Backbone as numpy.savetxt, mean C-alpha at the origin, in Angstrom:
# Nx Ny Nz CAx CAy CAz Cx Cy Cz
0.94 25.94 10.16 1.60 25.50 8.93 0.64 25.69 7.76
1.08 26.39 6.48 0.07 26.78 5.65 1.09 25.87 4.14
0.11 25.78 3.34 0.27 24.86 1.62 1.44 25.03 1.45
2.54 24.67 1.05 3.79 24.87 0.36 5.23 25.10 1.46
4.75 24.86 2.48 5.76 24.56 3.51 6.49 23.21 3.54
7.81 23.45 3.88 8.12 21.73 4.05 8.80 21.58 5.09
8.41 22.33 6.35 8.86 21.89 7.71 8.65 20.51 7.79
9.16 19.91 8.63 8.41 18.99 9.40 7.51 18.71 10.24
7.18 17.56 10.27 5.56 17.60 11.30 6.33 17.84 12.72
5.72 18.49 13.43 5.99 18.49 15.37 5.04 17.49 15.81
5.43 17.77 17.17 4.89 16.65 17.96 3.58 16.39 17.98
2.92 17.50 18.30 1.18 17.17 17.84 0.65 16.40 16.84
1.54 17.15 15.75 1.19 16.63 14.44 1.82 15.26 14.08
2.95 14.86 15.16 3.11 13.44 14.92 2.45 12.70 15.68
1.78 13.19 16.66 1.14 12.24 17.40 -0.12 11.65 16.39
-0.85 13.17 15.41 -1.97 12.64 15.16 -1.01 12.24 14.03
-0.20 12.29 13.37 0.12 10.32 12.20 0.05 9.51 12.49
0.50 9.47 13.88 0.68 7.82 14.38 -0.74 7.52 15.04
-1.79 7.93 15.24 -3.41 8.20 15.35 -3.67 6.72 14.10
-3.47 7.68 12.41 -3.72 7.06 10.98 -2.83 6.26 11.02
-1.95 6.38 11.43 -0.96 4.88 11.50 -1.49 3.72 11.82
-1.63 3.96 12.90 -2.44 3.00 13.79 -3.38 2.38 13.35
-4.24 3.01 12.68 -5.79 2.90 12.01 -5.59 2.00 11.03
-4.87 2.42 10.24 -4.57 2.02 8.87 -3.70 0.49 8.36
-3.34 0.55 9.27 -2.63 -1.03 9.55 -3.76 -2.35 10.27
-3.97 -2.85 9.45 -4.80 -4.09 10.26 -4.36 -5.10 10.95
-2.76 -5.53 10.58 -1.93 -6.67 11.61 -2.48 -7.93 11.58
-3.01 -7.96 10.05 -4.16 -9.76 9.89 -2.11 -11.08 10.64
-2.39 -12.04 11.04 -1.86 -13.24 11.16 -1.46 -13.39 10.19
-0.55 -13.55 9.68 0.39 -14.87 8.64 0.50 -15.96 8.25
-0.58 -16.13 7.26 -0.68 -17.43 6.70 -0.61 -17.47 5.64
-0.26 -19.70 5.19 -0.53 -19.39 4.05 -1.51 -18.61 2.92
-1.24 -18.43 1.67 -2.44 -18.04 0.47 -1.99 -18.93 -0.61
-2.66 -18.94 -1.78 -2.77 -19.36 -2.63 -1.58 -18.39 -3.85
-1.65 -16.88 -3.81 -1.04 -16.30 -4.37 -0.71 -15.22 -3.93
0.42 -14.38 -4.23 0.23 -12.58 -3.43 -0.04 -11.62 -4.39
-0.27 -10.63 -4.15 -0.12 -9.55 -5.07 0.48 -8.60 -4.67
1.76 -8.01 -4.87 2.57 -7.03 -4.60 2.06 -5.67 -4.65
2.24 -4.89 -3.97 1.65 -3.59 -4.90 2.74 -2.29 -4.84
2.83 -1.86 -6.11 3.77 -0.91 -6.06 3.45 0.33 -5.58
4.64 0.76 -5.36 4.73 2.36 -4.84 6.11 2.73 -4.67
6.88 3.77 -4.03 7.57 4.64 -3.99 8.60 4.02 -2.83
8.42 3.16 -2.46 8.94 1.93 -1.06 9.77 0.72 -1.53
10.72 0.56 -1.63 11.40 -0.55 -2.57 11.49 -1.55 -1.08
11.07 -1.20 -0.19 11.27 -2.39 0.95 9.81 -2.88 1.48
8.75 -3.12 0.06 7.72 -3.86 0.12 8.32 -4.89 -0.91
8.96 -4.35 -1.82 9.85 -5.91 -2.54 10.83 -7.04 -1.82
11.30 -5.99 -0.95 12.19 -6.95 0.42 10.61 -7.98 1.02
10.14 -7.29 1.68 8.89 -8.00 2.60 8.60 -9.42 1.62
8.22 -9.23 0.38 7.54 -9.75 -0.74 8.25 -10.96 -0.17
9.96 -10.77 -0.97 10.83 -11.88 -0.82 11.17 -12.77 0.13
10.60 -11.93 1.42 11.07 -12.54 2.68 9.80 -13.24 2.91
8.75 -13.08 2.48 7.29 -13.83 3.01 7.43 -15.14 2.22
8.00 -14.96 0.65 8.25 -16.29 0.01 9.13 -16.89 0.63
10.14 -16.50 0.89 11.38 -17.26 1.43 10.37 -18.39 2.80
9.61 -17.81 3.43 8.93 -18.13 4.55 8.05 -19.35 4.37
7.67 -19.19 3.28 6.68 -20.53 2.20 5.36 -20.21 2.32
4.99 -18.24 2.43 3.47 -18.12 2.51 3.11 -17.93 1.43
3.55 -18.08 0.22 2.96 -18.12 -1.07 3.84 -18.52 -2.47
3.44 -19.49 -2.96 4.37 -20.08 -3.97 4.56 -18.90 -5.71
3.73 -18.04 -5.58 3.77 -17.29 -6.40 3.45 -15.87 -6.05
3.88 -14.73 -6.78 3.34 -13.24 -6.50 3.41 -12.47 -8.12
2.66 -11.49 -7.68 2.14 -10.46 -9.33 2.63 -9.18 -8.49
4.19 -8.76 -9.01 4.26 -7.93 -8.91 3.94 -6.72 -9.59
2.84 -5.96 -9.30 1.82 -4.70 -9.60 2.38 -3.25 -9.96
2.29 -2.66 -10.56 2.53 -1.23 -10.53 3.43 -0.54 -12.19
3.23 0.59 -12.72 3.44 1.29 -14.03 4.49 2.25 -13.34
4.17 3.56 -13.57 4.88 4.82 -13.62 4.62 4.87 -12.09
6.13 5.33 -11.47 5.76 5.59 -10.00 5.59 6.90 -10.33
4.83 8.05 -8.86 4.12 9.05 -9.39 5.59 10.18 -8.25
5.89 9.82 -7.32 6.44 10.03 -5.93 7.97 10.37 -6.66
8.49 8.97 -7.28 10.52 9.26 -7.24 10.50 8.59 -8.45
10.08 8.57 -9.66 9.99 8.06 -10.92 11.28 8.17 -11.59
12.52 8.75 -10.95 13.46 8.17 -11.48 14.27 6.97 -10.49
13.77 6.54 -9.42 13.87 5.10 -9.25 13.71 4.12 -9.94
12.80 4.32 -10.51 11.83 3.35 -10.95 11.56 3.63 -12.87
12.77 3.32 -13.53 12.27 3.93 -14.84 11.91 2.70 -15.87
11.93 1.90 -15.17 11.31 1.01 -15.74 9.96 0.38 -15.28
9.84 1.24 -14.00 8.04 0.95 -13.64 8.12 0.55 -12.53
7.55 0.18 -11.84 7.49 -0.52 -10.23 7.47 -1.98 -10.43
6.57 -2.32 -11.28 6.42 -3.86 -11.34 8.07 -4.36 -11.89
8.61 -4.03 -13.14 9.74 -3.80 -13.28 11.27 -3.75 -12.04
11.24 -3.02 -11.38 11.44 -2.70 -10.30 11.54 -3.75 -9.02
10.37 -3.44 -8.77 10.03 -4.43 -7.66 10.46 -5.86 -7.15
10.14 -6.38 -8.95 9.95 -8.03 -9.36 11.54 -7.87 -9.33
12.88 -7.03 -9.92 13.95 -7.76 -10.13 14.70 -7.49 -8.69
14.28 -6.24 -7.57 14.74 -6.61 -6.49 14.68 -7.84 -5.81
13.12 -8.44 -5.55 12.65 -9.43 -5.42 13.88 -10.82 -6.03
13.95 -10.77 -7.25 14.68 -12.10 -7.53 16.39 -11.85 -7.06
16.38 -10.44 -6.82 17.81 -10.55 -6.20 18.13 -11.10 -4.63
16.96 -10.99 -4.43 16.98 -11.63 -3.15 16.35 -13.00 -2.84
15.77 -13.43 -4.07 15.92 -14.93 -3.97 14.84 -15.76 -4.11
13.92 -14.69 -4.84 12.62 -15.50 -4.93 13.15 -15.72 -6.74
12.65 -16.93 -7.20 12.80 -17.54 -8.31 12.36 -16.92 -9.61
12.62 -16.89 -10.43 11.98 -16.36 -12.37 10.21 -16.57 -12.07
10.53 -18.08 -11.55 9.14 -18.71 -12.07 7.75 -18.21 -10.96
8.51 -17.87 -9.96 7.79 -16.88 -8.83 7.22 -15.65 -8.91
8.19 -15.25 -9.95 7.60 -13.60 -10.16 6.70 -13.06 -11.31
5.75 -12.81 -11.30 4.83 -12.74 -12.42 4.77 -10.72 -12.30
4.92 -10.05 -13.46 4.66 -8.99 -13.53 3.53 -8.45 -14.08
2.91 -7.26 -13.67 1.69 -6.51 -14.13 2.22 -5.50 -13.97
2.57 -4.47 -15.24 3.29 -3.26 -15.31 2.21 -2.12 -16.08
1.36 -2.17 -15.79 0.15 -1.35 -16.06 -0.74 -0.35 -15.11
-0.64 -1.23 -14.02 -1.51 -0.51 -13.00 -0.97 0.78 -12.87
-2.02 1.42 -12.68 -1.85 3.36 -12.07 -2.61 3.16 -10.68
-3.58 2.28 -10.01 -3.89 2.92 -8.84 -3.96 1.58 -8.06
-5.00 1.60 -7.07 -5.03 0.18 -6.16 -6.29 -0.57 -7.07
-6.89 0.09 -7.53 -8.11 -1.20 -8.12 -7.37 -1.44 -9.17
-7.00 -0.96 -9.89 -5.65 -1.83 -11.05 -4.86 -2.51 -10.68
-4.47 -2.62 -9.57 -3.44 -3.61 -9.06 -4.38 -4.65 -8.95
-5.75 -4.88 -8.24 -6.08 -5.83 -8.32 -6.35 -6.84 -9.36
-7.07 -5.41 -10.54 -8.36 -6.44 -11.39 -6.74 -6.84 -12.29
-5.61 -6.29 -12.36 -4.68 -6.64 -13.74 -4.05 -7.86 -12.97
-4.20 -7.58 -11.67 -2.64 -8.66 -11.15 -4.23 -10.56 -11.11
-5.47 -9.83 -11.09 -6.12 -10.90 -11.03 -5.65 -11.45 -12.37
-6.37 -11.03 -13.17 -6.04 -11.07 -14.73 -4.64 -12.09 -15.18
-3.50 -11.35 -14.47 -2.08 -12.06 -14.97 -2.20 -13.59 -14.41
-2.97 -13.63 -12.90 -2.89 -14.87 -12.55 -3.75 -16.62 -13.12
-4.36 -15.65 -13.93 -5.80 -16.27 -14.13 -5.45 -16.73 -15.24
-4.57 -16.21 -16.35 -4.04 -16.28 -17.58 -2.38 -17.64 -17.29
-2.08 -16.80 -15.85 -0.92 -18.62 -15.37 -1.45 -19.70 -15.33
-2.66 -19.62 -14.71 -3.11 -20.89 -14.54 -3.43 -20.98 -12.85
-3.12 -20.09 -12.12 -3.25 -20.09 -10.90 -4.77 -19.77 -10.10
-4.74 -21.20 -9.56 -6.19 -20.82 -8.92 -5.70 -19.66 -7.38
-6.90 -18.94 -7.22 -6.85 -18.02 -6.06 -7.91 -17.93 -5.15
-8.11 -18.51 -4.22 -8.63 -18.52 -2.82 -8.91 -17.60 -1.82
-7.42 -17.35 -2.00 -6.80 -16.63 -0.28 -5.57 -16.41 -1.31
-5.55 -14.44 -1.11 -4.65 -13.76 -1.42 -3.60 -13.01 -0.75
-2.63 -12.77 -0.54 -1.81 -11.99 0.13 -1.61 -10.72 -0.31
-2.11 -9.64 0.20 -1.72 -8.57 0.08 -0.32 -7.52 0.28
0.19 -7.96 -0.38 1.83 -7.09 0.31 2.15 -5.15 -0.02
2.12 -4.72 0.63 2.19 -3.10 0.72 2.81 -2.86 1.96
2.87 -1.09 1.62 3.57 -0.89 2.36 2.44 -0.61 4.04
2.85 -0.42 5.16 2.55 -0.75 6.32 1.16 0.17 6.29
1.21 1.72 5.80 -0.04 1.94 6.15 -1.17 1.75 4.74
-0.89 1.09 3.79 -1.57 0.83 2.68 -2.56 -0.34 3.44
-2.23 -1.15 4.34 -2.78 -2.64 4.29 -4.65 -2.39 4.19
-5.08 -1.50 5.08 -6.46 -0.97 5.23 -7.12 -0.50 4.07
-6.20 -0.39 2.91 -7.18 0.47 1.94 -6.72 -0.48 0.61
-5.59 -1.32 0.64 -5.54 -2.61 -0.01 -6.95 -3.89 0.20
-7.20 -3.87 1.40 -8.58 -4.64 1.92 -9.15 -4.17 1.25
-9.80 -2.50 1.41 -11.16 -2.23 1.00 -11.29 -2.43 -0.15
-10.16 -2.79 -1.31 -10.14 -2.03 -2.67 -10.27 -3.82 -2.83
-9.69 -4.47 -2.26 -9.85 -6.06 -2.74 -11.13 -6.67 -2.83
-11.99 -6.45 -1.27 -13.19 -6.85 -0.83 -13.80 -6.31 -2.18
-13.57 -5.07 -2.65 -14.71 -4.98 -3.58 -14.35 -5.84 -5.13
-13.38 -5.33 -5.49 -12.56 -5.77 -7.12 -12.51 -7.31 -7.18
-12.56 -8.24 -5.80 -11.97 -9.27 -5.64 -12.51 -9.95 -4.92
-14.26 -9.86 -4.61 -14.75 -10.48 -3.71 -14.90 -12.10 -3.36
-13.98 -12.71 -4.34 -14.53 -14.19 -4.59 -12.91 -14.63 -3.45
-12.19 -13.75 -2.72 -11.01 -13.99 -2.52 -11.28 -13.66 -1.17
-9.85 -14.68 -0.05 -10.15 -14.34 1.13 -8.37 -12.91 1.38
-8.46 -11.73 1.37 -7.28 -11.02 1.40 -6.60 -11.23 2.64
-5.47 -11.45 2.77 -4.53 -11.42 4.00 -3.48 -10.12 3.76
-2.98 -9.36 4.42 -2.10 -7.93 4.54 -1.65 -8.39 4.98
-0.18 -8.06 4.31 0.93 -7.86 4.72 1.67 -6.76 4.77
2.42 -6.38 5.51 3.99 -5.24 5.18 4.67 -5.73 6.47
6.22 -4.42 5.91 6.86 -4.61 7.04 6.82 -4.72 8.31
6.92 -5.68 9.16 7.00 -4.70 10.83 7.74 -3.96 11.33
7.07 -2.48 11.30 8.26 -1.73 12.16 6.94 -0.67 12.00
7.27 0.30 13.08 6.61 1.30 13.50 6.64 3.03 12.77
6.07 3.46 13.33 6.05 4.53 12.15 7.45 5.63 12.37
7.95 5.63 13.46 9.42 6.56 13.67 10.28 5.42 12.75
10.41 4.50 12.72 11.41 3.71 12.42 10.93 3.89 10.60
9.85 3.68 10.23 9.25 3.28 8.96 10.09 5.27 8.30
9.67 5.97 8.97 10.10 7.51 8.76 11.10 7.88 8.09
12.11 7.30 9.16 13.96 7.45 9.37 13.90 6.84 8.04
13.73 5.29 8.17 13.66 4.73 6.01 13.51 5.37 5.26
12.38 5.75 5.16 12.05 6.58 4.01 13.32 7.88 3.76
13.11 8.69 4.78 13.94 9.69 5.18 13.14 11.26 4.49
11.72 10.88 4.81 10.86 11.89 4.69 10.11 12.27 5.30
9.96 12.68 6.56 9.23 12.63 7.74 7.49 13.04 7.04
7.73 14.16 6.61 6.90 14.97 5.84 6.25 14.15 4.76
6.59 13.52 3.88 6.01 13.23 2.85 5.20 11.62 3.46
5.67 11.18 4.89 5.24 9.94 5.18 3.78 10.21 5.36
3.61 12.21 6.50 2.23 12.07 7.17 1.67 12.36 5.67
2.37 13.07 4.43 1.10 13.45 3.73 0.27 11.95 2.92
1.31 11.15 3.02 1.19 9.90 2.77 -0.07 9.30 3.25
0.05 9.62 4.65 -1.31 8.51 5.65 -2.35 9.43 5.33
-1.91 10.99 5.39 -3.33 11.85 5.17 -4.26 11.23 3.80
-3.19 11.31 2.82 -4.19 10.70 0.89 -4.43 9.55 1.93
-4.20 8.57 2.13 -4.10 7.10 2.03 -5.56 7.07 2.75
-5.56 7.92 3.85 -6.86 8.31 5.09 -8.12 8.70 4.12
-7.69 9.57 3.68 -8.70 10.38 2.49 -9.48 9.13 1.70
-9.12 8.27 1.31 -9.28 7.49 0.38 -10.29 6.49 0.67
-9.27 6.12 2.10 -10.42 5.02 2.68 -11.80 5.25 2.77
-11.76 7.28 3.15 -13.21 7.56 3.64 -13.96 8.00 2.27
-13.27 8.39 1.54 -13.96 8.84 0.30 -14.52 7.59 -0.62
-13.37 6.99 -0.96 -13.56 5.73 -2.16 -14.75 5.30 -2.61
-15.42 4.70 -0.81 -16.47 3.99 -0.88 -18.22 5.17 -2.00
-18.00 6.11 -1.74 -19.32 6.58 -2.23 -18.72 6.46 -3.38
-17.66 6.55 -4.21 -17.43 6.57 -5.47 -17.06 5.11 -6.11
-17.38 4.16 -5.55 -17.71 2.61 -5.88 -16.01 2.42 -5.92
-15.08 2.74 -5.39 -14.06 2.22 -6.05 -13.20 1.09 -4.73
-14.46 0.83 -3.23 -13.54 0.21 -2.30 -15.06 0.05 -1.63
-15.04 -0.93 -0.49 -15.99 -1.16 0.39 -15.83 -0.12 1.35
-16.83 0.24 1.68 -17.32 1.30 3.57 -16.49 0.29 4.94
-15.92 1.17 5.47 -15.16 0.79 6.71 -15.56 1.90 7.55
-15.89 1.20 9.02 -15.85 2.23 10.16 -14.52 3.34 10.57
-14.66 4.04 10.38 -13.35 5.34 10.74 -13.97 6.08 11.90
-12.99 5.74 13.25 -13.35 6.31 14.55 -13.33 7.95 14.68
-14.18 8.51 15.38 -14.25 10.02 15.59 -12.57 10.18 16.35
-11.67 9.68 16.72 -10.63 10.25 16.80 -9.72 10.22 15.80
-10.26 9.06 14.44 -9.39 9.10 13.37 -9.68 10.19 12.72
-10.82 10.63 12.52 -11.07 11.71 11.76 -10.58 12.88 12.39
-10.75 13.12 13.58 -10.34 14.24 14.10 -8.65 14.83 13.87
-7.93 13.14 14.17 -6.04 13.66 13.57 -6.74 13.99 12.44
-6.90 13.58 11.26 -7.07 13.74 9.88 -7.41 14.46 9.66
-8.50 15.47 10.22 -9.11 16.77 9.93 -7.50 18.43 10.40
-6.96 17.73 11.81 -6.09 18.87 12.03 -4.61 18.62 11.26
-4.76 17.63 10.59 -3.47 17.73 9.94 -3.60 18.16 8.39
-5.07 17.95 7.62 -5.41 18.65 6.56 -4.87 20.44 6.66
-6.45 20.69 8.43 -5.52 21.92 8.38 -4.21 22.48 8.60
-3.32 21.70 9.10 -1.82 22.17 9.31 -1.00 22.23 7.91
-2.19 22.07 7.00 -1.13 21.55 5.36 -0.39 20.53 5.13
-1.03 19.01 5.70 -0.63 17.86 5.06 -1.22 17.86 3.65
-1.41 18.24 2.63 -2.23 18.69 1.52 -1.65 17.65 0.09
-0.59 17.09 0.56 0.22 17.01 -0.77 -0.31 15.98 -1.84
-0.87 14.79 -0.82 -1.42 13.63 -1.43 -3.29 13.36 -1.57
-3.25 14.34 -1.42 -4.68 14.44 -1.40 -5.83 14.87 -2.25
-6.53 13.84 -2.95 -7.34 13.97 -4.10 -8.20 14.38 -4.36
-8.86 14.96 -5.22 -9.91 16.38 -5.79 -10.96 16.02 -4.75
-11.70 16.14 -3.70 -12.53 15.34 -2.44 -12.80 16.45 -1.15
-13.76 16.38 -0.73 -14.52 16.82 0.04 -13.34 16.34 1.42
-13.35 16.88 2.26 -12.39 16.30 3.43 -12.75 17.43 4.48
């Protein structure tokens, strides 16, 4: 498979997604926090999760995060945070629940703005909830631990697996190029101060290296790989 193809991944090549799948998901326990922080993207069923974790009573407030989506921006033309926050109250989390930050462009903006919005409520923060989508949770950590070190982060997303997470989307293709950036990031970030160093196993790198070469290419940032 060479740049500008849009087959779908085969079996090899799904085996090694579900490799970064795997990786990339940390599966922290469910508890309370003090506050969440939503984070936007191209997934309108991390605003479902959001609503359903409040409904649950793991956090009395959330900052829903995110500007210009980059992926399906005519979803979203009023922004993700926009977006996000009024799915969210359609499903039942309250006015006074939803705090927006409609600025962020990346994951350390989601943090330092959605810190910012909370800090300006009045809300003390402890122990944060991280809500994203399933394979974000690993690189939501790293980007917190650093932007946010005074905080204990808890991850969240949906549960469901990566065939099932796929069929949702209904992009098989754009999911692996998805984990490939998302992979990229984790390993890169850290020398460029923008996330803490995490161990990445010689078989994570290895999917990640043969799916670069098969032309997972799409999400993947100006970087050595």
């Amino acid at each position: 498979m060479t740049d500008g193809q849009e087959s779908a991944p085969g079996g090899r090549q799904w085996a090694d997604a579900r490799v970064l799948w795997e990786y990339l998901r940390l599966g922290h326990p469910a508890r309370r926090c003090d506050a969440a922080v939503v984070l936007g993207s191209h997934d309108l069923g991390v605003a479902d999760r959001a609503a359903q974790l409040y409904r649950a009573g793991l956090f009395p407030v959330a900052v829903f995060s995110g500007g210009a989506n980059r992926t399906w921006p005519e979803r979203f033309p009023e922004g993700e945070a926009a977006g996000f926050g009024a799915r969210a109250r359609m499903l039942g989390m309250p006015a006074e629940a939803v705090l927006l930050e409609p600025a962020a462009r990346h994951t350390g903006e989601n943090l330092t703005l959605s810190r910012r919005v909370l800090a300006e409520a009045g809300v003390p923060v402890r122990s944060l909830m991280l809500v994203s989508m399933p394979y974000m949770e690993r690189r939501a950590y790293a980007t917190c631990r650093l932007r946010w070190p005074e905080v204990e982060p808890v991850c969240a997303s949906a549960p469901v697996g990566l065939d099932a997470y796929a069929a949702g989307i209904g992009d098989p293709r754009l999911v692996v190029e998805k984990l490939v950036g998302t992979l990229q990031r984790v390993i890169e970030y850290p020398r460029r101060g923008f996330a803490v160093e995490q161990q990445v196993p010689d078989r994570v790198h290895q999917a990640y290296r043969r799916l670069v070469a098969d032309g997972f290419r799409g999400w993947l940032v100006g970087a050595r790989v």
